[in-house]
Amino acid sequence: MADGPAYALDPAAMRERRAADERFPYNSGRLLADALRRLGTDHLFTLSGGHLFPLFDGCVANGMRIIDHRHEEAAVHAAEAWAKLTRTPGVAAVTAGPGVTNATTGVAAATFNRSPMMVIGGRAPDFRWGQGSLQEYEQVPVMATVAKKAVTVHDGDRVHIAAHDLWYESLAGAPGATFMDVPMDVLLTTLEEAQVEWPQAPEASADPDSDLIQRAAELINQAQRPVVISGTGAYWHHGEVGLRRLAETAGLPVYMNGLGRGTLPADHPNAFSRTRSAALGHADLVILIGAPLDFRLNFGQPPLLSDNYKLIRIDALESDLTHNRAADVGIAGNIGRALELLAEKVDGGGAASRAQRLQELRDGEEASAAKDRALLESDADPIHPMRLYGELLKVLDRDAVVIGDGGDFVSYAGKLIPTYEPGSFIDPGPFGGLGMGAPSAIAARLARPDKQVVLLVGDGAFGFSAMEFDTMVRHRLPVVAVMGNNNAWGLEKHPMEMMFGWSVAADLNPNARYDKVVEALGGHGEYVTAPAEIGPALKRAFDSGLPALVNVACDPTVAYPRSANLA
């Protein structure tokens, strides 16, 4: 990528300069930075603010890379994406007052999506509290409504203890976001580094109840038409090894949603995606692995599922086991370990006895894929969005990281984009907030620098975080964004027209040149209006070595079929 500011890329040089300037003694800001480093993070996602200067100084001193965004919400989305990509908590820091309130949507999303993350907030100094300091605001009550835990740390010699507790709290049980704010004067507290005592990591959780494992195995052995749904919880608990063993041993069809995508490779014989409705509609046993019975599964009710199926639920919390429909066998705890134990207990003859059923589902998958081929190769003018996916699939690496940020256009991705490795497909999650795409792409380029990073973005979603292309340029983080531009909030426009015969507040600027915005920020932009131009434009975007946007003008009359099956 073209040369950019050295400070954005060379933490070693920054650390060398910092080491030569010892005007400031070891303080709580440096202690907090060292705690984060010890806990396992080497990136801090942030937006500059005076309340955070001592923490920034600590990050420079210990070599943590600081990624400075253009909005606090973007910094928090990037931290959540870092967690999704690495299965370790992401860390964001935001300044006091509006910095914290700007971050609340990202914090709510992480908690709702069950992503482990820690946010550090600046805070007006304690010695001036109540006198009207700049951005003085009682932030913890606000953050307590969207985070698993929120605290203020008033003792400078305990910031590392608080960071340790919140880090592990973000991972415990159902993962989520945690928050701590520290007054600026507390961050400047002088300490003796040699006297710092570091806390120990908590002990590993106990194995799941063996009787429940046995009962679940018996239900699987007895079932004629079992179906597995592998969800986000399976990913967080490293369930892919146990899931593969269980599916292969018992001959189970596996459908994946959320971060569960890739817990079985898309081309594994037991992995399915297009026949979910048919499989669930005839299932006599549903095995939910880290997946809630939410809107994606019609809340566990007909017509998606039958009236009389048995249900096994394996999830993080006891409360997960009864939500919307109580499990016949419910196992709470470490999902990955539960799957490994269950794979040891199920009947090894299940694979042979269910081979015919798996073949029937495979035939259904192939028939569905055959129906899509014409649209994937369509020469329609205006461009059908399926043709854009058809061209993308030709250049997408097997281990690419794909990020979806949008409504109607991105709806196609769950059906059409295969995921072969865990943590390689990121979307807004069940919270459904747009604008996470560009920040997530930044985190992906940092976490997996040797992989393709592709951002699928709608023209509506682009507006939420378009300035993050500036962040990519400054930090030399090449990403290829592909826009399906239908001049509308498509997910709202088409249903509104179907319901009322008209739509309002759903149209966007026709043929807007969002690619020119990316060019103006220092990236690569292309505008595509003909199907034959898509493939060459994608190649030029990948070859550019720059943050790139391929803006494809798609048919605004085409809507993703709401009846389509999304796993």
mmCIF file of C-alpha atoms in Angstrom, residues 133-451:
data_model
loop_
_atom_site.group_PDB
_atom_site.id
_atom_site.type_symbol
_atom_site.label_atom_id
_atom_site.label_comp_id
_atom_site.label_asym_id
_atom_site.label_seq_id
_atom_site.Cartn_x
_atom_site.Cartn_y
_atom_site.Cartn_z
ATOM 1 C CA SER A 133 -15.436 19.954 34.536
ATOM 2 C CA LEU A 134 -15.425 19.409 30.789
ATOM 3 C CA GLN A 135 -17.522 16.354 29.873
ATOM 4 C CA GLU A 136 -18.290 15.591 33.516
ATOM 5 C CA TYR A 137 -21.000 12.943 33.427
ATOM 6 C CA GLU A 138 -22.052 9.986 35.548
ATOM 7 C CA GLN A 139 -21.462 7.302 32.937
ATOM 8 C CA VAL A 140 -21.718 4.015 34.803
ATOM 9 C CA PRO A 141 -25.532 4.092 35.236
ATOM 10 C CA VAL A 142 -25.874 4.474 31.453
ATOM 11 C CA MET A 143 -23.388 1.744 30.650
ATOM 12 C CA ALA A 144 -24.873 -0.590 33.249
ATOM 13 C CA THR A 145 -27.988 -0.849 31.062
ATOM 14 C CA VAL A 146 -26.061 -2.209 28.062
ATOM 15 C CA ALA A 147 -23.023 -3.972 29.573
ATOM 16 C CA LYS A 148 -22.660 -7.084 31.718
ATOM 17 C CA LYS A 149 -20.845 -5.032 34.341
ATOM 18 C CA ALA A 150 -19.863 -1.362 34.652
ATOM 19 C CA VAL A 151 -17.630 0.203 37.338
ATOM 20 C CA THR A 152 -15.711 3.353 38.183
ATOM 21 C CA VAL A 153 -12.175 2.866 39.502
ATOM 22 C CA HIS A 154 -11.144 5.540 42.005
ATOM 23 C CA ASP A 155 -7.907 3.910 43.233
ATOM 24 C CA GLY A 156 -4.970 4.174 40.861
ATOM 25 C CA ASP A 157 -3.237 1.136 42.312
ATOM 26 C CA ARG A 158 -6.248 -1.046 41.446
ATOM 27 C CA VAL A 159 -6.842 -0.301 37.760
ATOM 28 C CA HIS A 160 -5.118 -3.561 36.799
ATOM 29 C CA ILE A 161 -7.342 -5.499 39.224
ATOM 30 C CA ALA A 162 -10.454 -3.970 37.675
ATOM 31 C CA ALA A 163 -9.214 -4.715 34.158
ATOM 32 C CA HIS A 164 -8.517 -8.335 35.131
ATOM 33 C CA ASP A 165 -11.972 -8.770 36.665
ATOM 34 C CA LEU A 166 -13.794 -7.177 33.735
ATOM 35 C CA TRP A 167 -11.782 -9.135 31.162
ATOM 36 C CA TYR A 168 -12.797 -12.459 32.665
ATOM 37 C CA GLU A 169 -16.333 -11.266 33.348
ATOM 38 C CA SER A 170 -16.695 -10.522 29.634
ATOM 39 C CA LEU A 171 -15.844 -14.174 28.923
ATOM 40 C CA ALA A 172 -17.768 -15.833 31.751
ATOM 41 C CA GLY A 173 -21.008 -17.668 31.021
ATOM 42 C CA ALA A 174 -22.655 -15.811 28.160
ATOM 43 C CA PRO A 175 -19.956 -13.470 26.801
ATOM 44 C CA GLY A 176 -20.642 -9.744 26.587
ATOM 45 C CA ALA A 177 -19.275 -6.254 27.023
ATOM 46 C CA THR A 178 -17.914 -4.792 30.252
ATOM 47 C CA PHE A 179 -17.085 -1.177 31.065
ATOM 48 C CA MET A 180 -14.807 0.730 33.394
ATOM 49 C CA ASP A 181 -14.176 4.446 33.617
ATOM 50 C CA VAL A 182 -11.219 5.984 35.420
ATOM 51 C CA PRO A 183 -10.921 9.665 36.379
ATOM 52 C CA MET A 184 -8.027 11.360 34.629
ATOM 53 C CA ASP A 185 -6.315 12.328 37.881
ATOM 54 C CA VAL A 186 -6.514 8.701 38.998
ATOM 55 C CA LEU A 187 -4.828 7.577 35.757
ATOM 56 C CA LEU A 188 -1.962 9.947 36.613
ATOM 57 C CA THR A 189 -1.384 8.388 40.055
ATOM 58 C CA THR A 190 2.343 7.691 40.507
ATOM 59 C CA LEU A 191 3.169 4.062 41.382
ATOM 60 C CA GLU A 192 6.147 1.844 42.080
ATOM 61 C CA GLU A 193 6.149 -0.655 39.212
ATOM 62 C CA ALA A 194 8.156 -3.221 41.184
ATOM 63 C CA GLN A 195 5.456 -3.362 43.868
ATOM 64 C CA VAL A 196 2.576 -4.245 41.548
ATOM 65 C CA GLU A 197 0.985 -7.610 42.381
ATOM 66 C CA TRP A 198 -0.707 -9.290 39.452
ATOM 67 C CA PRO A 199 -3.888 -11.354 39.884
ATOM 68 C CA GLN A 200 -4.226 -14.937 38.692
ATOM 69 C CA ALA A 201 -6.557 -16.222 35.984
ATOM 70 C CA PRO A 202 -9.677 -18.025 37.262
ATOM 71 C CA GLU A 203 -9.819 -21.806 37.233
ATOM 72 C CA ALA A 204 -11.425 -23.656 34.345
ATOM 73 C CA SER A 205 -15.086 -24.594 34.727
ATOM 74 C CA ALA A 206 -16.150 -28.135 35.613
ATOM 75 C CA ASP A 207 -17.329 -30.644 33.008
ATOM 76 C CA PRO A 208 -21.058 -30.733 32.198
ATOM 77 C CA ASP A 209 -23.289 -33.161 34.111
ATOM 78 C CA SER A 210 -22.574 -36.701 32.879
ATOM 79 C CA ASP A 211 -26.193 -37.833 33.419
ATOM 80 C CA LEU A 212 -27.456 -35.076 31.130
ATOM 81 C CA ILE A 213 -24.856 -36.036 28.517
ATOM 82 C CA GLN A 214 -26.092 -39.619 28.662
ATOM 83 C CA ARG A 215 -29.749 -38.600 28.336
ATOM 84 C CA ALA A 216 -28.934 -36.412 25.344
ATOM 85 C CA ALA A 217 -27.056 -39.284 23.700
ATOM 86 C CA GLU A 218 -30.062 -41.552 24.178
ATOM 87 C CA LEU A 219 -32.382 -39.045 22.503
ATOM 88 C CA ILE A 220 -30.005 -38.800 19.553
ATOM 89 C CA ASN A 221 -29.723 -42.583 19.255
ATOM 90 C CA GLN A 222 -33.525 -42.926 19.204
ATOM 91 C CA ALA A 223 -34.221 -40.130 16.705
ATOM 92 C CA GLN A 224 -35.067 -40.861 13.078
ATOM 93 C CA ARG A 225 -34.740 -37.333 11.695
ATOM 94 C CA PRO A 226 -32.451 -35.304 13.978
ATOM 95 C CA VAL A 227 -31.230 -31.820 12.997
ATOM 96 C CA VAL A 228 -28.379 -29.790 14.509
ATOM 97 C CA ILE A 229 -28.288 -25.991 14.611
ATOM 98 C CA SER A 230 -24.799 -24.718 15.479
ATOM 99 C CA GLY A 231 -24.838 -21.103 16.605
ATOM 100 C CA THR A 232 -22.648 -18.379 18.014
ATOM 101 C CA GLY A 233 -22.147 -20.083 21.377
ATOM 102 C CA ALA A 234 -20.502 -23.061 19.702
ATOM 103 C CA TYR A 235 -17.890 -20.711 18.280
ATOM 104 C CA TRP A 236 -17.097 -18.904 21.529
ATOM 105 C CA HIS A 237 -16.644 -22.221 23.344
ATOM 106 C CA HIS A 238 -14.394 -23.723 20.644
ATOM 107 C CA GLY A 239 -17.025 -26.282 19.734
ATOM 108 C CA GLU A 240 -15.844 -27.102 16.225
ATOM 109 C CA VAL A 241 -13.824 -30.198 17.176
ATOM 110 C CA GLY A 242 -16.586 -31.783 19.241
ATOM 111 C CA LEU A 243 -19.233 -30.817 16.688
ATOM 112 C CA ARG A 244 -17.381 -32.554 13.868
ATOM 113 C CA ARG A 245 -16.954 -35.735 15.925
ATOM 114 C CA LEU A 246 -20.596 -35.729 16.969
ATOM 115 C CA ALA A 247 -21.931 -35.097 13.460
ATOM 116 C CA GLU A 248 -19.728 -37.730 11.848
ATOM 117 C CA THR A 249 -20.304 -40.370 14.522
ATOM 118 C CA ALA A 250 -24.091 -39.990 14.683
ATOM 119 C CA GLY A 251 -24.725 -39.026 11.057
ATOM 120 C CA LEU A 252 -26.277 -35.666 11.880
ATOM 121 C CA PRO A 253 -27.101 -32.880 9.410
ATOM 122 C CA VAL A 254 -25.697 -29.579 10.697
ATOM 123 C CA TYR A 255 -27.014 -26.110 9.848
ATOM 124 C CA MET A 256 -25.122 -23.068 11.065
ATOM 125 C CA ASN A 257 -26.070 -19.484 11.866
ATOM 126 C CA GLY A 258 -24.366 -16.463 13.392
ATOM 127 C CA LEU A 259 -20.757 -17.131 14.330
ATOM 128 C CA GLY A 260 -21.598 -20.820 14.125
ATOM 129 C CA ARG A 261 -20.871 -20.543 10.400
ATOM 130 C CA GLY A 262 -17.681 -22.449 9.732
ATOM 131 C CA THR A 263 -17.828 -24.627 12.848
ATOM 132 C CA LEU A 264 -18.166 -27.271 10.171
ATOM 133 C CA PRO A 265 -16.565 -26.415 6.817
ATOM 134 C CA ALA A 266 -19.188 -25.620 4.205
ATOM 135 C CA ASP A 267 -18.067 -28.578 2.067
ATOM 136 C CA HIS A 268 -18.136 -31.114 4.902
ATOM 137 C CA PRO A 269 -20.531 -34.018 4.127
ATOM 138 C CA ASN A 270 -22.590 -33.182 7.238
ATOM 139 C CA ALA A 271 -22.804 -29.424 6.575
ATOM 140 C CA PHE A 272 -25.983 -28.040 4.989
ATOM 141 C CA SER A 273 -27.397 -24.565 4.402
ATOM 142 C CA ARG A 274 -30.169 -24.529 1.783
ATOM 143 C CA THR A 275 -32.544 -27.182 3.104
ATOM 144 C CA ARG A 276 -32.985 -25.959 6.645
ATOM 145 C CA SER A 277 -36.733 -25.385 6.435
ATOM 146 C CA ALA A 278 -37.377 -28.841 4.986
ATOM 147 C CA ALA A 279 -35.116 -30.502 7.555
ATOM 148 C CA LEU A 280 -36.605 -28.681 10.541
ATOM 149 C CA GLY A 281 -40.173 -29.133 9.342
ATOM 150 C CA HIS A 282 -39.781 -32.927 9.464
ATOM 151 C CA ALA A 283 -37.388 -33.172 12.423
ATOM 152 C CA ASP A 284 -38.269 -35.381 15.369
ATOM 153 C CA LEU A 285 -35.246 -34.055 17.311
ATOM 154 C CA VAL A 286 -33.636 -30.619 17.189
ATOM 155 C CA ILE A 287 -30.219 -30.158 18.782
ATOM 156 C CA LEU A 288 -29.518 -26.483 19.470
ATOM 157 C CA ILE A 289 -25.850 -25.781 20.122
ATOM 158 C CA GLY A 290 -25.219 -22.265 21.361
ATOM 159 C CA ALA A 291 -28.157 -20.995 19.331
ATOM 160 C CA PRO A 292 -31.250 -19.251 20.727
ATOM 161 C CA LEU A 293 -34.806 -19.962 19.648
ATOM 162 C CA ASP A 294 -35.182 -16.428 18.340
ATOM 163 C CA PHE A 295 -36.636 -14.925 15.150
ATOM 164 C CA ARG A 296 -34.120 -16.847 13.035
ATOM 165 C CA LEU A 297 -35.788 -20.100 14.132
ATOM 166 C CA ASN A 298 -39.344 -18.719 14.335
ATOM 167 C CA PHE A 299 -39.061 -18.854 18.147
ATOM 168 C CA GLY A 300 -39.178 -22.654 17.984
ATOM 169 C CA GLN A 301 -42.748 -22.681 16.694
ATOM 170 C CA PRO A 302 -44.643 -23.940 13.618
ATOM 171 C CA PRO A 303 -44.627 -23.703 10.684
ATOM 172 C CA LEU A 304 -40.803 -23.800 10.683
ATOM 173 C CA LEU A 305 -40.784 -26.592 13.256
ATOM 174 C CA SER A 306 -43.364 -29.272 13.903
ATOM 175 C CA ASP A 307 -45.563 -29.438 16.998
ATOM 176 C CA ASN A 308 -44.026 -32.560 18.500
ATOM 177 C CA TYR A 309 -40.251 -32.495 18.123
ATOM 178 C CA LYS A 310 -37.885 -33.272 20.987
ATOM 179 C CA LEU A 311 -35.340 -30.611 21.906
ATOM 180 C CA ILE A 312 -31.778 -30.822 23.183
ATOM 181 C CA ARG A 313 -30.218 -27.498 24.140
ATOM 182 C CA ILE A 314 -26.537 -27.019 24.875
ATOM 183 C CA ASP A 315 -25.747 -23.450 25.888
ATOM 184 C CA ALA A 316 -23.853 -21.215 28.266
ATOM 185 C CA LEU A 317 -26.525 -20.451 30.870
ATOM 186 C CA GLU A 318 -29.298 -22.335 32.629
ATOM 187 C CA SER A 319 -31.688 -19.586 31.544
ATOM 188 C CA ASP A 320 -30.857 -20.329 27.893
ATOM 189 C CA LEU A 321 -32.319 -23.796 28.243
ATOM 190 C CA THR A 322 -35.922 -22.669 28.748
ATOM 191 C CA HIS A 323 -36.163 -19.535 26.595
ATOM 192 C CA ASN A 324 -39.301 -19.740 24.380
ATOM 193 C CA ARG A 325 -39.392 -23.542 24.705
ATOM 194 C CA ALA A 326 -37.993 -25.687 27.481
ATOM 195 C CA ALA A 327 -35.479 -28.331 26.481
ATOM 196 C CA ASP A 328 -36.247 -32.015 26.918
ATOM 197 C CA VAL A 329 -32.584 -32.279 27.828
ATOM 198 C CA GLY A 330 -30.715 -29.096 28.634
ATOM 199 C CA ILE A 331 -26.975 -28.851 29.258
ATOM 200 C CA ALA A 332 -25.508 -25.576 30.530
ATOM 201 C CA GLY A 333 -21.803 -24.857 30.708
ATOM 202 C CA ASN A 334 -18.849 -25.208 28.389
ATOM 203 C CA ILE A 335 -20.374 -26.005 24.997
ATOM 204 C CA GLY A 336 -17.199 -27.316 23.420
ATOM 205 C CA ARG A 337 -16.568 -29.761 26.242
ATOM 206 C CA ALA A 338 -20.214 -30.907 26.216
ATOM 207 C CA LEU A 339 -19.954 -31.714 22.496
ATOM 208 C CA GLU A 340 -16.785 -33.724 23.005
ATOM 209 C CA LEU A 341 -18.394 -35.775 25.783
ATOM 210 C CA LEU A 342 -21.585 -36.264 23.784
ATOM 211 C CA ALA A 343 -19.623 -37.483 20.758
ATOM 212 C CA GLU A 344 -18.158 -40.215 22.969
ATOM 213 C CA LYS A 345 -21.603 -41.396 24.089
ATOM 214 C CA VAL A 346 -23.663 -41.508 20.883
ATOM 215 C CA ASP A 347 -24.150 -44.699 18.894
ATOM 216 C CA GLY A 348 -21.415 -45.081 16.297
ATOM 217 C CA GLY A 349 -23.867 -46.799 13.961
ATOM 218 C CA GLY A 350 -25.842 -43.599 13.506
ATOM 219 C CA ALA A 351 -23.810 -42.505 10.510
ATOM 220 C CA ALA A 352 -24.722 -45.583 8.472
ATOM 221 C CA SER A 353 -28.378 -45.615 9.520
ATOM 222 C CA ARG A 354 -28.876 -41.968 8.559
ATOM 223 C CA ALA A 355 -26.869 -41.991 5.332
ATOM 224 C CA GLN A 356 -29.968 -42.110 3.132
ATOM 225 C CA ARG A 357 -31.510 -39.126 4.885
ATOM 226 C CA LEU A 358 -28.315 -37.121 4.513
ATOM 227 C CA GLN A 359 -28.285 -37.957 0.807
ATOM 228 C CA GLU A 360 -31.863 -36.742 0.435
ATOM 229 C CA LEU A 361 -30.907 -33.439 2.034
ATOM 230 C CA ARG A 362 -27.813 -33.224 -0.184
ATOM 231 C CA ASP A 363 -29.962 -33.746 -3.258
ATOM 232 C CA GLY A 364 -32.165 -30.889 -2.078
ATOM 233 C CA GLU A 365 -29.117 -28.667 -1.616
ATOM 234 C CA GLU A 366 -27.893 -29.376 -5.123
ATOM 235 C CA ALA A 367 -31.320 -28.718 -6.627
ATOM 236 C CA SER A 368 -31.494 -25.374 -4.828
ATOM 237 C CA ALA A 369 -28.014 -24.419 -6.015
ATOM 238 C CA ALA A 370 -28.925 -25.348 -9.594
ATOM 239 C CA LYS A 371 -31.871 -22.921 -9.492
ATOM 240 C CA ASP A 372 -29.531 -20.097 -8.484
ATOM 241 C CA ARG A 373 -26.990 -20.601 -11.274
ATOM 242 C CA ALA A 374 -28.952 -18.658 -13.868
ATOM 243 C CA LEU A 375 -29.129 -15.584 -11.639
ATOM 244 C CA LEU A 376 -25.469 -15.902 -10.612
ATOM 245 C CA GLU A 377 -24.635 -15.641 -14.328
ATOM 246 C CA SER A 378 -27.400 -13.192 -15.234
ATOM 247 C CA ASP A 379 -26.697 -10.560 -17.904
ATOM 248 C CA ALA A 380 -29.729 -8.521 -16.842
ATOM 249 C CA ASP A 381 -29.472 -4.756 -17.136
ATOM 250 C CA PRO A 382 -29.786 -3.225 -14.536
ATOM 251 C CA ILE A 383 -27.526 -5.688 -12.727
ATOM 252 C CA HIS A 384 -29.211 -8.378 -10.658
ATOM 253 C CA PRO A 385 -27.498 -8.510 -7.227
ATOM 254 C CA MET A 386 -27.045 -12.268 -7.625
ATOM 255 C CA ARG A 387 -24.688 -11.644 -10.554
ATOM 256 C CA LEU A 388 -22.497 -9.585 -8.246
ATOM 257 C CA TYR A 389 -22.250 -12.566 -5.887
ATOM 258 C CA GLY A 390 -21.564 -14.865 -8.830
ATOM 259 C CA GLU A 391 -18.529 -12.776 -9.790
ATOM 260 C CA LEU A 392 -17.327 -12.458 -6.216
ATOM 261 C CA LEU A 393 -17.420 -16.212 -5.668
ATOM 262 C CA LYS A 394 -14.945 -16.619 -8.538
ATOM 263 C CA VAL A 395 -12.247 -14.588 -6.763
ATOM 264 C CA LEU A 396 -12.964 -15.318 -3.089
ATOM 265 C CA ASP A 397 -10.293 -17.336 -1.303
ATOM 266 C CA ARG A 398 -11.319 -20.330 0.772
ATOM 267 C CA ASP A 399 -9.961 -18.716 3.942
ATOM 268 C CA ALA A 400 -11.188 -15.182 3.219
ATOM 269 C CA VAL A 401 -12.801 -13.143 5.968
ATOM 270 C CA VAL A 402 -16.192 -11.917 4.758
ATOM 271 C CA ILE A 403 -18.074 -9.149 6.559
ATOM 272 C CA GLY A 404 -21.701 -8.338 5.841
ATOM 273 C CA ASP A 405 -23.076 -4.891 6.685
ATOM 274 C CA GLY A 406 -26.427 -4.178 5.138
ATOM 275 C CA GLY A 407 -30.006 -5.294 4.710
ATOM 276 C CA ASP A 408 -31.422 -6.516 1.434
ATOM 277 C CA PHE A 409 -28.135 -6.857 -0.473
ATOM 278 C CA VAL A 410 -26.329 -8.641 2.354
ATOM 279 C CA SER A 411 -29.260 -11.032 2.862
ATOM 280 C CA TYR A 412 -27.965 -13.020 -0.102
ATOM 281 C CA ALA A 413 -24.633 -13.658 1.620
ATOM 282 C CA GLY A 414 -25.899 -16.136 4.193
ATOM 283 C CA LYS A 415 -27.203 -18.340 1.420
ATOM 284 C CA LEU A 416 -24.478 -17.876 -1.187
ATOM 285 C CA ILE A 417 -21.161 -17.303 0.612
ATOM 286 C CA PRO A 418 -19.646 -20.558 1.906
ATOM 287 C CA THR A 419 -17.711 -20.401 5.176
ATOM 288 C CA TYR A 420 -14.972 -22.957 5.689
ATOM 289 C CA GLU A 421 -13.264 -21.775 8.868
ATOM 290 C CA PRO A 422 -14.638 -20.573 12.200
ATOM 291 C CA GLY A 423 -14.744 -16.814 12.680
ATOM 292 C CA SER A 424 -14.579 -16.056 8.958
ATOM 293 C CA PHE A 425 -18.062 -14.603 8.443
ATOM 294 C CA ILE A 426 -19.097 -11.562 10.484
ATOM 295 C CA ASP A 427 -22.409 -9.743 10.352
ATOM 296 C CA PRO A 428 -24.295 -7.391 12.696
ATOM 297 C CA GLY A 429 -25.690 -10.348 14.642
ATOM 298 C CA PRO A 430 -29.183 -10.487 16.137
ATOM 299 C CA PHE A 431 -28.890 -6.915 17.439
ATOM 300 C CA GLY A 432 -28.991 -5.907 13.789
ATOM 301 C CA GLY A 433 -27.152 -2.594 13.948
ATOM 302 C CA LEU A 434 -25.679 -1.288 10.701
ATOM 303 C CA GLY A 435 -22.354 0.505 10.460
ATOM 304 C CA MET A 436 -20.245 -2.304 11.921
ATOM 305 C CA GLY A 437 -18.839 -3.296 8.542
ATOM 306 C CA ALA A 438 -15.935 -0.925 7.933
ATOM 307 C CA PRO A 439 -14.730 -1.068 11.571
ATOM 308 C CA SER A 440 -14.970 -4.876 11.460
ATOM 309 C CA ALA A 441 -12.952 -4.928 8.249
ATOM 310 C CA ILE A 442 -10.246 -2.891 10.013
ATOM 311 C CA ALA A 443 -10.118 -5.433 12.827
ATOM 312 C CA ALA A 444 -10.060 -8.292 10.328
ATOM 313 C CA ARG A 445 -7.103 -6.862 8.437
ATOM 314 C CA LEU A 446 -5.226 -6.491 11.744
ATOM 315 C CA ALA A 447 -6.168 -9.901 13.138
ATOM 316 C CA ARG A 448 -5.627 -11.822 9.894
ATOM 317 C CA PRO A 449 -3.144 -9.805 7.849
ATOM 318 C CA ASP A 450 -2.442 -12.628 5.377
ATOM 319 C CA LYS A 451 -6.102 -13.249 4.428
#
